[in-house]
Amino acid sequence: MVVTGQGPRVLLRRMREVMARPEAAQARLDRIVSLIAANMVAEVCSIYVMRPTGNVLELFASEGLKPEAVHKSTLKVGEGLVGVIAHEAEPLSLSDAQSHPAFKYLPETGEEIYSSFLGVPILRHGVVAGVLVVQNRVQRSYTEEEEEALLTVAMVLAEVIATPDVQEVLSPAGSAAALTGSLHMTGEALVDGIALGHVVLHEPRIIVTSFIAEDVDAERERLDTAIDRLQVQVDELAQRSPGLGGGDFEDIIETVRMFARDRGWLRRLREAVATGLTAEAAVERVQSDTRARLARQPDPYLRERLHDLDDLANRLLRILTGAEERASRTELPKDAIVVARTMGPAELLDYPQGSLRGLVLESAGSTSHVAIVARAMGLATVGSVESISDLVEDGQEIIIDGSSGDVHLRPSPEVQAVYSEKVRLYAKRQEQYARLKDKPAVTLDGVAVSLNINAGLQVDVPHLEEAGAIGIGLFRTELQFMLARRFPRFGEQQRFYKAIMDEAGDRPVVFRTLDIGSDKVLPYLNAIKEANPAIGWRAIRMALDRPALLRLQIRALISAAAGKQLSIMFPMITQTAEMVKAREMVARERDFLAARGQELPVSIRMGAMMEVPALIWELDQLLPHTDFISVGSNDLLQFMFAADRLHPRLAGRYDALSPSALKAFDMIRDRCDAHGTQLTLCGEMAGRPLEAMALIALGYRSISMAPTSVGPVKQMLLHLDAGKAGQFIRDHLGDDVASLREAMVGFARQNRIPL
Ligand code: PEP
Ligand code: MG
């Protein structure tokens, strides 16, 4: 098989002629398969189209296979070679197709006489819309050029098969109904808050109408001009600092800027134009590949990078199609809830701040850049809501609950009423909490409890003041590292820590050194493959084995805290010896800076995180070497119960209020009291009023939590008699029950403690 003419260009030109004829899509596709078969000297050319259910491919047009198989033969995604292509979203080229393990013989097609097979996915917006196949009788290997040609043709086909008449054949009942009735969907709760409003589709379906270039040179020039404009736009965005405060955003924007100049990306765009596509079709082609890669990429960091690229491709498309002006964001409804397939952080920052009520994303997890930005904007956000952009239209009513992940499309009046009430209560509660902000956190019987917040970004620091917290009990330093493209240099780290301390003012900040490993990956640090990363080479273990990283971080922390008090804690300490080594490292760095005449912190306090159960029985040895202990109950409980904290099936299965867990917390408290060591707990449970009540009852006098939890926890403790609760919990620690939850709820009710 040879591609006649010069690559796909001739084929595309012919296809343009076919597309120019006014005829139904079926006739058009029939003509196209013949054209491809003739042009590529293949005996068979077939188009399989994905049915609206998204899991079955239907043979829609074929040159070479038996005509009676058309519209009859189907393959599930993953089934047969065509199904494998749809599943993997990757081309498949075989000289002997029938020996491939996935080959599935469909007798009605008569394809048993063909040996070689080349199939490519038909991608539309990164989603597999079908599969295009050519087959030959003789055993042969297809060239890269042939594969490329087929991919380019598939790009044009994607638009043909998206037309209403093709969809009508696949789903005669019509799919428009899907866009009218009420629909409840559930996604991942990303940013707390309830929002009722109207849909603003982030990608107002940019329609690329012309795919095949009339003049390749002219298209190349259009593309280059658009790229220039894109680069200027992104630079402007960087200068128009988002005003959301701080280094995190600058890092994100800087990454986007680098991508706008990424040679590989620009080369792929230019190559696509060279194959004969228009500039906008070329962008869509490259974007489709990116999105398909995105869908298959499990690594959260790399997914994020692909999102950034997708963000840029959208911008480029808007520039090329002139949608830039049309999609002016100034005329948003007052209660806009943006719905997007994917969104880069820069795109979210493009919306006028204050005009948005909520955000729904088809993809993007809680650590994605866009979620971080949304959190900083205080925007209720739900992620991982599959296919939602296909199910709504601009202006339709929508309700989202960022704390549960619920999304209601076109909600019924009853659902609206329920949520309006929820919003009212939510606002009222927030007001109540705000009023408590300056009240000292002291129980009814005069026990003062220090309420701290957990943080990790500069944008979190103002929450100290808003929540009325005493300090930052856990600053997760790894977040800065996770957002960066490479290891933050000494100066960058030092400036960042200094900015955090300056902004926190008199309120103390406890910096936890890098907790890398497990689900926290740094793309620039070669991660080793581990069967059990949560109990693997992570946190202090990695830091002690690769001391240069920890040394640099400690130096940056000491230098940033010149003239102030510094608190450092180490994650995942398992043995006393690790704490001793870490302390020595701090002492060395302090001496190093002192020898250079640098001003030092007035004091350096060092603590260990209590996350590994074995350490409970080593506290008498450990505590003389620590100034404080912070219980990382998220990890401690996952190890105690041998239950992966990220596993959805295990969520809630074992209770932090089980007698065994409470006894462990009690033992830790007991040893800390005996040694006079300050104790805090900074896992998620500290932010839940009932759990916080149990901790205070056990004698914990300092806890650290998400900023939004400070209000509810403070309200609880203002109504709590700590002594009475202590007596109650001790009376029940020996109970033969799986959990004391019920008993504690009863206690709270009886004593009118709001939870
Ligand atoms: C913990 O394990 O409880 C903790 C606070 O640390 P992280 O959630 O960052 O692992
Ligand atoms: Mg932890």
Short mmCIF file of C-alpha atoms and ligand atoms in Angstrom, two decimals, residues 454 474 476 478 512 515 519-520 538 609-611 630-636 645 682-684, ligand 1:
data_model
loop_
_atom_site.label_atom_id
_atom_site.label_comp_id
_atom_site.label_asym_id
_atom_site.label_seq_id
_atom_site.Cartn_x
_atom_site.Cartn_y
_atom_site.Cartn_z
CA ASN A 454 -3.38 23.21 58.61
CA LEU A 474 0.85 21.88 60.31
CA ARG A 476 2.77 20.92 54.60
CA GLU A 478 5.68 19.58 50.08
CA ARG A 512 6.75 20.01 58.47
CA ASP A 515 6.67 14.51 53.15
CA ASP A 519 0.63 9.67 46.77
CA LYS A 520 2.75 12.81 46.88
CA ARG A 538 8.87 8.18 51.92
CA MET A 609 4.99 13.44 63.80
CA MET A 610 3.43 10.43 65.44
CA GLU A 611 2.21 8.51 62.43
CA SER A 630 2.09 16.05 66.55
CA VAL A 631 -0.18 13.09 65.95
CA GLY A 632 -0.78 12.57 62.24
CA SER A 633 -3.95 10.60 62.75
CA ASN A 634 -4.59 10.18 59.02
CA ASP A 635 -1.53 8.01 58.69
CA LEU A 636 -1.52 6.63 62.22
CA ARG A 645 -6.64 5.93 53.67
CA CYS A 682 -3.22 17.51 63.16
CA GLY A 683 -5.05 14.79 61.19
CA GLU A 684 -8.47 15.32 59.58
C1 PEP B 1 -1.54 12.82 58.88
O1 PEP B 1 -1.02 11.80 58.42
O2 PEP B 1 -2.46 12.78 59.74
C2 PEP B 1 -1.10 14.14 58.47
C3 PEP B 1 -1.54 15.22 59.06
O3 PEP B 1 -0.25 14.22 57.41
P1 PEP B 1 -0.71 14.03 55.89
O4 PEP B 1 -2.21 14.06 55.87
O5 PEP B 1 -0.09 15.14 55.14
O6 PEP B 1 -0.14 12.70 55.57
#
